[in-house]
Tab-separated table of C-alpha atoms and ligand atoms in Angstrom:
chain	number	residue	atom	x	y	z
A	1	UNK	CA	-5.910	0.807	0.026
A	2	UNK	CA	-4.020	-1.969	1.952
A	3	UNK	CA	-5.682	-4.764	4.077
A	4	UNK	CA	-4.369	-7.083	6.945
A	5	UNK	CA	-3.372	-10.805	5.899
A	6	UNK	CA	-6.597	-11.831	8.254
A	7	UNK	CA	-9.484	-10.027	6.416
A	8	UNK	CA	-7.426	-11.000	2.815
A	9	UNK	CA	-7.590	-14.576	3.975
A	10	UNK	CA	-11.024	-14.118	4.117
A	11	UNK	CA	-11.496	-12.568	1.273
A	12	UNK	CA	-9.785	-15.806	-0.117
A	13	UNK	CA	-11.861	-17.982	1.503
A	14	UNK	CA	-15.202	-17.101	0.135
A	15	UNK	CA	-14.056	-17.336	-3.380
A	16	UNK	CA	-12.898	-20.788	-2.757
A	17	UNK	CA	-8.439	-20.255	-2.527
A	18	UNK	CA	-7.319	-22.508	0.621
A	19	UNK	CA	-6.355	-21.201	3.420
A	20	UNK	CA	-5.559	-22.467	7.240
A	21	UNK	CA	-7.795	-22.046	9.955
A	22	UNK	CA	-7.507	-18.897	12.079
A	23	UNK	CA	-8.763	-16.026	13.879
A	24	UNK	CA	-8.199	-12.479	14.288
A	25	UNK	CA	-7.089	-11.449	18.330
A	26	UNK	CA	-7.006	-8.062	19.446
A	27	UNK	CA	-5.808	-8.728	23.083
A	28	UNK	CA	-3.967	-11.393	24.746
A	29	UNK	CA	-6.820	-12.883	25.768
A	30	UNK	CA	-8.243	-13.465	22.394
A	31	UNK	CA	-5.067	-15.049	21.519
A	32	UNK	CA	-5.083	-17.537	23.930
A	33	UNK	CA	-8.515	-18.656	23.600
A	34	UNK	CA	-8.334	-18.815	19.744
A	35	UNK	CA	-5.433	-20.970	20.270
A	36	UNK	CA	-7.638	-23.043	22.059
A	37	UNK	CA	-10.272	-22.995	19.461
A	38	UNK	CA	-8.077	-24.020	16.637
A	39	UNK	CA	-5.927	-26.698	19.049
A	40	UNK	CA	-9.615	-28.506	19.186
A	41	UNK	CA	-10.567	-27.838	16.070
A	42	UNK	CA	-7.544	-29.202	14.374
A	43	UNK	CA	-6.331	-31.680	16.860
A	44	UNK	CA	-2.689	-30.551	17.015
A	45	UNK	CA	-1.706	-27.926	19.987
A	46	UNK	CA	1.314	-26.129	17.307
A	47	UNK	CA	-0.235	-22.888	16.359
A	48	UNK	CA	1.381	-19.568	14.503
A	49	UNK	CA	1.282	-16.147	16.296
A	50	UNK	CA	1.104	-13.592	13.494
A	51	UNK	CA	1.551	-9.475	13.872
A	52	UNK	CA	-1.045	-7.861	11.656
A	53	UNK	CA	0.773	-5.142	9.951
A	54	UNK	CA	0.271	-3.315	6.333
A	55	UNK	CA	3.734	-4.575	5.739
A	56	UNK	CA	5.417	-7.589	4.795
A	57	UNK	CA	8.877	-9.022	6.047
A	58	UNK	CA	7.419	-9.421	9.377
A	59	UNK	CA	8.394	-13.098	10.038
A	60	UNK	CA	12.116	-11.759	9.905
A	61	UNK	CA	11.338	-8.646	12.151
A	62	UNK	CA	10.231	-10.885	14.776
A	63	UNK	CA	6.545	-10.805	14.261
A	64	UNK	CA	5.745	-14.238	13.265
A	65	UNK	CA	6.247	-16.901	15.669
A	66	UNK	CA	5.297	-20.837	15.972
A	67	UNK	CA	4.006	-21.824	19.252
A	68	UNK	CA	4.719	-25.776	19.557
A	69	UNK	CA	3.751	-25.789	23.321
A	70	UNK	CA	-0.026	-25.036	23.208
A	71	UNK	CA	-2.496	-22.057	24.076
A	72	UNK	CA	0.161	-21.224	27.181
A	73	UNK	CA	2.809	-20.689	24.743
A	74	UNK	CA	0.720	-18.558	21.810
A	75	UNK	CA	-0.432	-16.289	24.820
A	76	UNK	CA	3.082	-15.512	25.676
A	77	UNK	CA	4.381	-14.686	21.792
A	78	UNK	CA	0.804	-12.560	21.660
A	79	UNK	CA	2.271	-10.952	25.323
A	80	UNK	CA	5.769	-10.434	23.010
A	81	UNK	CA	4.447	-9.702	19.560
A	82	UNK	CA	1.269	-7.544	20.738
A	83	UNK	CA	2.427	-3.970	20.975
A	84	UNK	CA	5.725	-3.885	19.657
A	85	UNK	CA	7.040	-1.814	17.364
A	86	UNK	CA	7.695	-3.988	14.455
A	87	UNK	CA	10.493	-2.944	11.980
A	88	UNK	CA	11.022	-4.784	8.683
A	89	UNK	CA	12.134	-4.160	5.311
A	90	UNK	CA	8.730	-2.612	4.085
A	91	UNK	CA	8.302	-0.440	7.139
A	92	UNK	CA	10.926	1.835	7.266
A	93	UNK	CA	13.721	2.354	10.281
A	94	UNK	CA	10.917	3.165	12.542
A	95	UNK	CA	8.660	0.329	11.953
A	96	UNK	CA	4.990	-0.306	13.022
A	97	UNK	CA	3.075	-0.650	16.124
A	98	UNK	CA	1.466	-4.092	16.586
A	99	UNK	CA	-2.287	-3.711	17.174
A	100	UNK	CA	-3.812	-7.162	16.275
A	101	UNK	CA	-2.767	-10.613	15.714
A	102	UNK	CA	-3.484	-13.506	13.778
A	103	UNK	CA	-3.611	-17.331	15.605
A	104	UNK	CA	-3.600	-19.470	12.500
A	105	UNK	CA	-3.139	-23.319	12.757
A	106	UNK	CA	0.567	-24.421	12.289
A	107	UNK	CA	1.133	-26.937	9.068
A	108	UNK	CA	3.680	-29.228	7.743
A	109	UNK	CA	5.358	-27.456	4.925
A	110	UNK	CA	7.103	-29.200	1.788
A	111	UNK	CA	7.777	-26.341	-0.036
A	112	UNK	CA	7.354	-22.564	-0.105
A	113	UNK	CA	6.526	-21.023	-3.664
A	114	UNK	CA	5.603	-17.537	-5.062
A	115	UNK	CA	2.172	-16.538	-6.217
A	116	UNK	CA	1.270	-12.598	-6.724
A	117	UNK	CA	-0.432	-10.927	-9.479
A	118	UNK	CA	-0.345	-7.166	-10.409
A	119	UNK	CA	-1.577	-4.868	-13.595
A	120	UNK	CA	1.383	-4.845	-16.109
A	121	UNK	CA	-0.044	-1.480	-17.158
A	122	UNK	CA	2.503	-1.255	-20.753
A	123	UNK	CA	0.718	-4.298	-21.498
A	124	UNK	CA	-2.637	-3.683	-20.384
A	125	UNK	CA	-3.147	-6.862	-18.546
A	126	UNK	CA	-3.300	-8.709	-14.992
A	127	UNK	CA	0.180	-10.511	-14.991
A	128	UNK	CA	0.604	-13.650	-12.746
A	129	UNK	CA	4.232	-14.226	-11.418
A	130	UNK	CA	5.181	-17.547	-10.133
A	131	UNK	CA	8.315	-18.858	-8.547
A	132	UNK	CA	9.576	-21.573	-7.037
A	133	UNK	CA	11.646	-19.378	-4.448
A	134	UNK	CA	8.528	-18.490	-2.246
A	135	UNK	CA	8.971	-17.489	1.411
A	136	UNK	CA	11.742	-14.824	0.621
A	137	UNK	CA	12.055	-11.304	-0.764
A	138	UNK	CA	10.826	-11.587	-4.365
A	139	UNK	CA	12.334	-8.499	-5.016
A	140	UNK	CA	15.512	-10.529	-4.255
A	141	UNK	CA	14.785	-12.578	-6.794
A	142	UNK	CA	14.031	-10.533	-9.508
A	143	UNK	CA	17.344	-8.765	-9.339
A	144	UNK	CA	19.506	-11.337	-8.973
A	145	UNK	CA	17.669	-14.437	-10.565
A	146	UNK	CA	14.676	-13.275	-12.863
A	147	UNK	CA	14.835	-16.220	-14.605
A	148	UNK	CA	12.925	-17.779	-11.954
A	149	UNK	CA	10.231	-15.915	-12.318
A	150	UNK	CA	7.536	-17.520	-14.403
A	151	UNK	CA	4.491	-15.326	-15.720
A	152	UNK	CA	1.806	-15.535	-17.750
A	153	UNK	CA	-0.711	-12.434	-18.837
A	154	UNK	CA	-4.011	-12.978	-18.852
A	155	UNK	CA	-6.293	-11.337	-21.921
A	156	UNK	CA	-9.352	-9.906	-20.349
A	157	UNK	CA	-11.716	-10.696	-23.368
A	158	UNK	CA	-11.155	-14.338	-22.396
A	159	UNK	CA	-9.592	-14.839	-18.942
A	160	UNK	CA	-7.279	-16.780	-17.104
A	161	UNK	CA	-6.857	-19.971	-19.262
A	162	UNK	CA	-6.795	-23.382	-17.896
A	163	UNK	CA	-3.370	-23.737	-20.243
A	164	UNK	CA	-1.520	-21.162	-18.770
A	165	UNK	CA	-2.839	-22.132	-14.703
A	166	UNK	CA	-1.244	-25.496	-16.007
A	167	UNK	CA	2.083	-23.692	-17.646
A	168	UNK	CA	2.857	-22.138	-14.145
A	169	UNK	CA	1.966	-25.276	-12.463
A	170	UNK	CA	4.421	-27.580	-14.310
A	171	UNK	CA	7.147	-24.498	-14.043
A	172	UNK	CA	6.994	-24.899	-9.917
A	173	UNK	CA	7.276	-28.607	-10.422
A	174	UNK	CA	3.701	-29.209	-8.782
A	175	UNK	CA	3.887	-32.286	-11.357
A	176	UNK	CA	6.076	-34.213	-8.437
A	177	UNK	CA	3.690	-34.094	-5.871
A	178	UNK	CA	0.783	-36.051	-5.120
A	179	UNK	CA	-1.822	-36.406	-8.024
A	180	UNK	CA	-4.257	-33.794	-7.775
A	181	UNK	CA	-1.606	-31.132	-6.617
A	182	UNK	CA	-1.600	-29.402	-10.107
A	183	UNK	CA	-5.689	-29.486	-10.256
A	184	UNK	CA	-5.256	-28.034	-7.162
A	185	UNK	CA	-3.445	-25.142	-7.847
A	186	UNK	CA	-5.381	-24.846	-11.323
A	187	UNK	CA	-8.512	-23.693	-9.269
A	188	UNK	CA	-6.311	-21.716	-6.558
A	189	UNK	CA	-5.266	-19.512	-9.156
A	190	UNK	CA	-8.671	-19.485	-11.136
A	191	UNK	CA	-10.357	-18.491	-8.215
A	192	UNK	CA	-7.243	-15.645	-7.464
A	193	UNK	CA	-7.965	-14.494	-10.798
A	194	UNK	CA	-11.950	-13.874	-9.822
A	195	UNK	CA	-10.208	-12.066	-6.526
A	196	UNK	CA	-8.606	-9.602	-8.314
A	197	UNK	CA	-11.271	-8.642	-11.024
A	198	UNK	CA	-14.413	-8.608	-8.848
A	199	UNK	CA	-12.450	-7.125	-5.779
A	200	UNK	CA	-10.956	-4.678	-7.593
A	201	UNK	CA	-7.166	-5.249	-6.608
A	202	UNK	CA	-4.004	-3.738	-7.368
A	203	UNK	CA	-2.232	-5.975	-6.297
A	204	UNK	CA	-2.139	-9.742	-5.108
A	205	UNK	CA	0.435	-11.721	-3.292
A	206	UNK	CA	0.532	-15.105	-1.781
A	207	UNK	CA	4.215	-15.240	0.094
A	208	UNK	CA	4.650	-18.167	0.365
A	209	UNK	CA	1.819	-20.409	-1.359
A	210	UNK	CA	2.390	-23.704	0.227
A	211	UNK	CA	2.767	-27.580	-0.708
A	212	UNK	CA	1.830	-29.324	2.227
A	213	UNK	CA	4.016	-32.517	3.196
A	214	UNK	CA	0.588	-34.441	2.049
A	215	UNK	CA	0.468	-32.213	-1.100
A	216	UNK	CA	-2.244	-29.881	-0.703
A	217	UNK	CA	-1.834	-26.525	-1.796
A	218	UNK	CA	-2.563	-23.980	0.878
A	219	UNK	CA	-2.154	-19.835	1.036
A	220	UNK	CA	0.110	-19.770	4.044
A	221	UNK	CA	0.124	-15.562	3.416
A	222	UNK	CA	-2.273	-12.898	2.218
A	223	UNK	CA	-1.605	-9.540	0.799
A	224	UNK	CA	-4.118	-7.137	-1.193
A	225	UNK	CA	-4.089	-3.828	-2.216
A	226	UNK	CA	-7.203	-2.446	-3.925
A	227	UNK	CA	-7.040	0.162	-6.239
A	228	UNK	CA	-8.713	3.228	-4.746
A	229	UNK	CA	-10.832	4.678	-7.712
A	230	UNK	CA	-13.277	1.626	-7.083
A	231	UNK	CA	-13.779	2.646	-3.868
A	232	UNK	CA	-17.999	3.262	-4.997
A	233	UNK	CA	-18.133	-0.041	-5.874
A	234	UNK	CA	-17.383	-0.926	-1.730
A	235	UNK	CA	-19.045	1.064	-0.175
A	236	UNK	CA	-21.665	-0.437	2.386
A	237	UNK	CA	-24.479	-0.378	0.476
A	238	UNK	CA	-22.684	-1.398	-2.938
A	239	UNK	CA	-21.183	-4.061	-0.934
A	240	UNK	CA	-24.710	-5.152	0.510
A	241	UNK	CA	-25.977	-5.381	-3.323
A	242	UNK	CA	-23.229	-7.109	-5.112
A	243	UNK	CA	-21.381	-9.385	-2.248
A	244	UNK	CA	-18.380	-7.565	-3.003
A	245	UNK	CA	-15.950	-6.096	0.232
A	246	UNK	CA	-17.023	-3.544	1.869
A	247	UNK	CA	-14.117	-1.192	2.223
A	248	UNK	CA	-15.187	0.569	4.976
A	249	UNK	CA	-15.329	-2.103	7.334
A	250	UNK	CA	-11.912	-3.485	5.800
A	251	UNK	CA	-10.159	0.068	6.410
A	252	UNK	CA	-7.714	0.331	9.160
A	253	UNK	CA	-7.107	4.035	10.177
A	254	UNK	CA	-4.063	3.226	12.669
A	255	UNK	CA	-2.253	1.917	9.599
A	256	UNK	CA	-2.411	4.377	7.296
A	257	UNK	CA	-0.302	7.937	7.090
A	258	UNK	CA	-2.428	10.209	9.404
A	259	UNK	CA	-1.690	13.272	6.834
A	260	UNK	CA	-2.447	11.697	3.716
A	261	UNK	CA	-5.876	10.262	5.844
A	262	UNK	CA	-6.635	14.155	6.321
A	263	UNK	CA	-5.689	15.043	3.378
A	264	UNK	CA	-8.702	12.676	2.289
A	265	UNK	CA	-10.913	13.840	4.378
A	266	UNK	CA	-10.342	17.440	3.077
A	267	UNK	CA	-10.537	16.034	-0.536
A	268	UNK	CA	-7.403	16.680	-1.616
A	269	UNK	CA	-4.952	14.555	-3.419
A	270	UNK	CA	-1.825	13.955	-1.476
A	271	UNK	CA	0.756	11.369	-0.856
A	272	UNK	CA	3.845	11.862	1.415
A	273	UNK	CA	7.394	11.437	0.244
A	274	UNK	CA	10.438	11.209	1.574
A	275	UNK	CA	12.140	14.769	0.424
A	276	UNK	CA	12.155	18.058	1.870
A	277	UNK	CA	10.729	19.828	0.190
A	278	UNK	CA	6.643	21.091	0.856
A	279	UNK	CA	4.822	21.132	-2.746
A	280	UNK	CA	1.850	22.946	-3.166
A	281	UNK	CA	-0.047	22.610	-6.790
A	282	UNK	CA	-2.552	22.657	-9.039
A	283	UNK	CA	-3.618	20.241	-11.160
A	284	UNK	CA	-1.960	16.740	-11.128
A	285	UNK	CA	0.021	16.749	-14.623
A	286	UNK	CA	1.901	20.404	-13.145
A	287	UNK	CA	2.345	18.493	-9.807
A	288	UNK	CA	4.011	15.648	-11.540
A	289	UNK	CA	6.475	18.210	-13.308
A	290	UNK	CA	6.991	20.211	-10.228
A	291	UNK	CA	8.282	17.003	-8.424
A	292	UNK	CA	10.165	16.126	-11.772
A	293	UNK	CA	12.152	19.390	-11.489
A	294	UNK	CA	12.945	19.780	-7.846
A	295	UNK	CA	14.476	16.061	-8.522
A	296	UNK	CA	16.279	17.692	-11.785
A	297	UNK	CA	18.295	20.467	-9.874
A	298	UNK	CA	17.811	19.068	-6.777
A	299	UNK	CA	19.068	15.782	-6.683
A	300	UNK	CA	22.983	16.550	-6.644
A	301	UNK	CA	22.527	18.550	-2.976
A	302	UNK	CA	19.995	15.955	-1.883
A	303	UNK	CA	16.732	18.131	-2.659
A	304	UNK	CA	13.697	16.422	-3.283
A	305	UNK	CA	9.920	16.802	-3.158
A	306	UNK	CA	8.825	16.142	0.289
A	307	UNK	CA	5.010	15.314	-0.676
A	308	UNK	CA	2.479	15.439	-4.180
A	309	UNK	CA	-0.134	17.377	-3.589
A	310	UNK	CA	-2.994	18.723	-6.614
A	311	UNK	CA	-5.415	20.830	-4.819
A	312	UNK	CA	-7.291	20.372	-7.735
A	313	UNK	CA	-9.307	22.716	-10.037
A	314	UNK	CA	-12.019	23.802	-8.026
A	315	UNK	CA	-11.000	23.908	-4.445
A	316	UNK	CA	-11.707	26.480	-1.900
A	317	UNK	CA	-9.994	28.565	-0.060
A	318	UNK	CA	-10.501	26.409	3.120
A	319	UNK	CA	-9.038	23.710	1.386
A	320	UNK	CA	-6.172	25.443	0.226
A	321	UNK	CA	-5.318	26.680	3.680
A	322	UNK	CA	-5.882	23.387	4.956
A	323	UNK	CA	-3.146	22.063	2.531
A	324	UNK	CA	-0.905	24.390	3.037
A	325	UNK	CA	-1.036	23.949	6.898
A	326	UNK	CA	-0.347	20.636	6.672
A	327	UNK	CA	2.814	21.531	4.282
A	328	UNK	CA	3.717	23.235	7.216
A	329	UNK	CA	3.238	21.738	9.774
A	330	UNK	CA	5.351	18.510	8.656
A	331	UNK	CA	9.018	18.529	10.169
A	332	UNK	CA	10.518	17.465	7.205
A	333	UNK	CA	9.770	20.018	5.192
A	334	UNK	CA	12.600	22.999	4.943
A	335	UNK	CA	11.249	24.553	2.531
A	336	UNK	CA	7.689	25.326	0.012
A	337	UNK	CA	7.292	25.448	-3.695
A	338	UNK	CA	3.979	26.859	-4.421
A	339	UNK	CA	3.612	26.456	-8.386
A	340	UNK	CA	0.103	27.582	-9.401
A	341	UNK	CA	-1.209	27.704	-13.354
A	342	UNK	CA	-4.454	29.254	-12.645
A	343	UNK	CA	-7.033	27.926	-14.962
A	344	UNK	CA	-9.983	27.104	-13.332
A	345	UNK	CA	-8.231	27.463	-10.181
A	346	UNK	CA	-8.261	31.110	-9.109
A	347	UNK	CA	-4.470	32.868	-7.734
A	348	UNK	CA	-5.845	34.716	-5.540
A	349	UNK	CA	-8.068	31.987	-3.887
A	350	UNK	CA	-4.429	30.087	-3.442
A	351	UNK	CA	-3.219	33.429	-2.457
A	352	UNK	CA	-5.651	34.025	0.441
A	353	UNK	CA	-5.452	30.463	1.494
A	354	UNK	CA	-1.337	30.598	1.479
A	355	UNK	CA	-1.893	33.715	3.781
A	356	UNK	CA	-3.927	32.567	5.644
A	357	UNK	CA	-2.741	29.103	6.816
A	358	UNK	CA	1.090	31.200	7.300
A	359	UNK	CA	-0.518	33.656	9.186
A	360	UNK	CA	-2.459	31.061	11.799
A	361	UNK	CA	0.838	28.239	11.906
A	362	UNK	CA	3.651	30.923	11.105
A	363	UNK	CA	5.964	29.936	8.144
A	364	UNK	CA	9.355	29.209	9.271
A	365	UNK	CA	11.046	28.175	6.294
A	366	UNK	CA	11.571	29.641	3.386
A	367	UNK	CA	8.595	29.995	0.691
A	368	UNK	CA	8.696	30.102	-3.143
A	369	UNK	CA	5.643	31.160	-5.059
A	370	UNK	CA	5.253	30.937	-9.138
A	371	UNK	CA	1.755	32.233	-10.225
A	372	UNK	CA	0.162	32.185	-13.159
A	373	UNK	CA	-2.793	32.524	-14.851
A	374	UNK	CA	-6.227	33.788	-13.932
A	375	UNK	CA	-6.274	36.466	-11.162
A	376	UNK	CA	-2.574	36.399	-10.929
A	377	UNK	CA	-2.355	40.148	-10.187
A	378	UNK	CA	-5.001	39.941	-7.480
A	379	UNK	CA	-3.207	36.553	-6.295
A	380	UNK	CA	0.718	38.509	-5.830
A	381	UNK	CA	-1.244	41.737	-5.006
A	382	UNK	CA	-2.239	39.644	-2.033
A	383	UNK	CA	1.102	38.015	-1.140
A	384	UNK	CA	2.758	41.413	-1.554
A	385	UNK	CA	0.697	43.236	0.825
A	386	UNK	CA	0.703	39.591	3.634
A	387	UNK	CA	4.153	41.496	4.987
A	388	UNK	CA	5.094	37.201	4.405
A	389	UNK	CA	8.967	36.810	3.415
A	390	UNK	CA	7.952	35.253	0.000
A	391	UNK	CA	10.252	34.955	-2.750
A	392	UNK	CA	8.245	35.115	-6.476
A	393	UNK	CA	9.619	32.902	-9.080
A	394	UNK	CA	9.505	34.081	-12.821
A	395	UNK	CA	9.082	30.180	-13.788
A	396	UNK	CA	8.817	26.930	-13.118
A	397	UNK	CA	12.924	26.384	-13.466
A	398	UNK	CA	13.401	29.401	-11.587
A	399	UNK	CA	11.293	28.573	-8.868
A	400	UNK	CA	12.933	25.029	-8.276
A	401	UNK	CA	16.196	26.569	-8.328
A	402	UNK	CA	15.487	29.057	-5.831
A	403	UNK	CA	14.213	26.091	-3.884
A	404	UNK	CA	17.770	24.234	-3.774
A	405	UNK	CA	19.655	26.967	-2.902
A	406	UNK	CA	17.093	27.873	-0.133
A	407	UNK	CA	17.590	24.519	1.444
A	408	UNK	CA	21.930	24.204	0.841
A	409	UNK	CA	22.137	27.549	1.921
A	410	UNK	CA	20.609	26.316	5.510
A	411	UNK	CA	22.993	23.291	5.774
B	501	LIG	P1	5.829	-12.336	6.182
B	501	LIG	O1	5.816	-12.529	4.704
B	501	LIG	O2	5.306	-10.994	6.565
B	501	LIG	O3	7.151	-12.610	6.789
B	501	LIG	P2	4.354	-14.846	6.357
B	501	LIG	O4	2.916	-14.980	6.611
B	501	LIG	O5	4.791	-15.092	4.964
B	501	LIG	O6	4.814	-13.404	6.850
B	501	LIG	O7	5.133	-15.800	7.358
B	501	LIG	C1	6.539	-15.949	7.350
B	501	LIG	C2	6.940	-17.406	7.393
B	501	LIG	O8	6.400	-18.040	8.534
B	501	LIG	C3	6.422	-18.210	6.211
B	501	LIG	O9	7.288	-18.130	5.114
B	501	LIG	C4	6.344	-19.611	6.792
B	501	LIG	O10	7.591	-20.244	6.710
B	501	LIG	C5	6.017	-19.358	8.257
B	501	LIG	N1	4.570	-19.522	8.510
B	501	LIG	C6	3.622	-18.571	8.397
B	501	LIG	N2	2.393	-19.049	8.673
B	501	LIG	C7	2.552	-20.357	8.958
B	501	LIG	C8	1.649	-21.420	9.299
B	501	LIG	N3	0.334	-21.233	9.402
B	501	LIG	N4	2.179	-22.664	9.517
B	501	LIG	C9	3.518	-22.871	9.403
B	501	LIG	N5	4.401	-21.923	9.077
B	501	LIG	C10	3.945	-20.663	8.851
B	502	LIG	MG1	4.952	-13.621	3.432
C-alpha cells in the first residue's frame, strides 16, 4: 500500500525525522489559508504548492511549484495544480488526477542528497542507500553512476549501528557543514530505521533529504510503501492499541487501480499488467508459471500476460465468476488463458463460474482452457455443453501457444 508525501511526513514527524511545516488542502480555499497559516507561523510569505499523487517525478511534471509572492500566489498554483492531470515518469502516459495538495513552508537549500531504504530480500536485510545526487531520478543514478550510491545493511539481531549512520554521513560529506550536521543526520536515520520496522514498510524514500544553507538536515520529500501482509497490525483497533498507523484512515481509494481494489474486495489476488493477455489461475506458484510462459512464446509477437490473478484454493463459484468478469471486461485483454490444476480447487466450480460470467458479459475474444485435476470431467463436461467457442489445451505449453497465435492471428 502507497501513502501521500503529507500523511508520510507525518508519519516522520512523530518518530522524531525533521520535516517542514505544512498542511494538507483539499480545495483552493484550504490552500490559501494554509499559506497564510504557515506565512505567520514561519515569518517568511515563500511557500511550496505540492500535488499529492502516489507517484514521484511530480516536481518535473509540473506539480510542484514555489510561491515567492504570498497566500495570493499559492492560491493561484493550487487553482493550476488542483485538478490536473499530472503525468510524470512513474505515472504512465496518462498520468494522475490531482485531488489534494500539500502547502509546505519554502526553505533555503544547500544541498539535495538521497536517503531511501528497502528489504534487500537475497540478503535478508533492510538496506539503506545514500547518495549525494539527491533531488533526481535515482534510478538514473544507479545505471549510469552506481558508484555513488553508498549503502549499508542493517542486521536485525542488533540494528542500525551508530557506525554505519556515521559511514553514510561522512560518504555525503555532512562532515563540511556546520558541527552538529552529522549528529543530525545520525538520529534522522535512527529514527527512519524505527519507521520502517514498527510501520511495517516496504519501502522508504527521502528525495531529496536536505542540508539547509544553516546546516540542518530536513526531509524535504516523503515516500512509503507498506508491505500489505501487515495490514492486521493497522487496522483501527490494532492501531488504537499499539500507536502504530492506522491503514485505513491512511488508504486513498482514488489512487489506487479500481480493478485490483475489487479484486480485494472479492478476496482475490490480482495485480494488473501491462499485456494482453486475461489470466485466470489457481494457485499462485501455477500463476507465476502461466505468466512465465505466455512471456516464453509470447514475447517475440508482443504477447504478454495482461494481469496475475490466483483465485486461490478454496474460492467459490461467485468468486470465480467475479474474476473472470473482470478478465473480461478489461479492454486490453484480447484474449484468456484459463490454466486450472484442480487440487483443492474444484474444475467444475471454475467451470460453472467461467460459464457463467461469459454467459452474463458475453466473451468476445478468444478463450483457452487447460484443466486438470479433481472434477476435470465434470469441469469440460460443463464447458462442452456452455455452446461457448472454447478451445481446450492438452497442457500448459499448448495452451500458451494457442494463446499467441489467437492474438497474431487478429493483428
Ligand atoms: P518529486 O520528487 O515528486 O518531484 P519533491 O517533493 O522531491 O517532489 O519536490 C521536487 C523538488 O522541489 C525538490 O527536489 C526541491 O528542489 C523542491 N522542493 C520541494 N519542497 C520544497 C520546499 N519545502 N522548499 C524548497 N524547495 C522544495
Ligand atoms: Mg522527490
Amino acid at each position: 500500500m502507497k501513502i501521500h508525501e503529507y500523511q508520510g511526513k507525518q508519519i516522520f514527524q512523530k518518530y522524531g525525522v525533521p520535516i517542514p511545516k505544512g498542511y494538507p488542502a483539499f480545495t483552493v480555499e484550504e490552500a490559501e489559508s494554509a499559506a497564510k497559516r504557515l506565512a505567520a507561523e514561519t515569518g517568511s510569505g515563500v511557500v511550496v504548492v505540492k500535488a499529492q499523487i502516489h507517484a514521484g517525478g511530480r516536481g518535473k511534471g509540473g506539480g510542484v511549484k514555489v510561491a515567492k509572492g504570498g497566500a495570493a500566489e499559492a492560491r493561484q498554483l493550487a487553482e493550476k495544480i488542483l485538478g490536473m492531470q499530472l503525468v510524470t515518469h512513474q505515472t504512465g502516459p496518462e498520468g494522475q488526477k490531482v485531488r489534494r495538495l500539500y502547502i509546505e513552508q519554502g526553505l533555503d537549500i544547500d544541498r539535495e542528497l538521497y536517503l531511501g531504504a528497502v528489504i534487500d530480500r537475497d540478503r535478508r536485510r533492510i538496506v539503506f542507500m545514500a547518495s549525494t545526487e539527491g533531488g533526481v531520478e535515482i534510478e538514473k543514478v544507479a545505471a549510469e553512476t552506481p558508484e555513488k550510491i553508498l549503502t549499508v545493511h542493517v542486521d536485525p539481531t542488533v540494528g542500525l549501528q551508530a557506525f554505519q549512520a556515521r559511514q553514510l554521513a561522512f560518504g555525503l560529506g555532512l562532515l563540511k557543514h556546520k558541527k552538529d550536521t552529522v549528529s543530525q543526520f545520525v538520529k534522522l536515520i535512527s529514527s527512519l530505521y524505527e519507521v520502517f520496522v514498527e510501520e511495517d514498510c516496504t519501502l522508504l524514500e527521502i528525495n531529496p533529504l536536505v542540508v539547509l544553507k544553516n546546516g540542518d538536515i530536513v526531509a524535504l520529500d516523503a515516500k512509503i510503501n507498506f508491505d500489505d501482509s501487515a495490514d492486521y497490525r493497522h487496522t483501527p483497533a490494532a492501531a488504537q492499541a499499539t500507536g502504530r498507523a492506522n491503514w485505513d484512515e491512511l488508504r486513498d481509494p482514488t489512487e489506487e487501480d479500481p480493478v485490483e481494489l475489487e479484486a480485494k474486495q472479492a478476496g482475490l489476488n490480482y495485480v494488473s499488467l501491462d499485456g494482453n493477455v486475461g489470466c485466470l489461475v489457481n494457485g499462485a506458484g501455477l500463476a507465476m508459471a502461466t505468466m512465465d510462459i505466455i512471456k516464453h512464446y509470447g514475447e517475440k509477437s508482443g504477447v504478454a500476460p495482461a494481469n496475475f490473478l490466483d483465485v486461490g484454493g478454496g474460492a467459490t463459484q461467485e468468486q470465480v465468476t467475479k474474476a473472470f468478469k473482470m478478465i473480461l471486461s478489461s479492454p486490453k485483454v484480447k484474449a484468456i488463458f484459463v490454466n486450472i490444476f484442480g487440487g483443492i480447487m474444484k474444475c467444475d466450480v471454475i467451470a460453472a463460474g467461467v460459464v457463467a460470467a461469459a454467459k452474463d458479459l458475453g466473451l468476445k475474444v478468444p478463450l483457452v482452457v487447460r484443466l486438470e485435476g479433481t472434477n476435470v470431467e465434470l469441469g469440460r463436461k460443463i464447458l462442452n455443453e456452455s455452446g461457448l467457442a472454447i478451445s481446450a489445451a492438452s497442457n500448459m505449453a499448448d495452451g500458451a501457444q494457442q494463446i499467441v497465435r489467437a492474438i497474431s492471428g487478429q493483428r
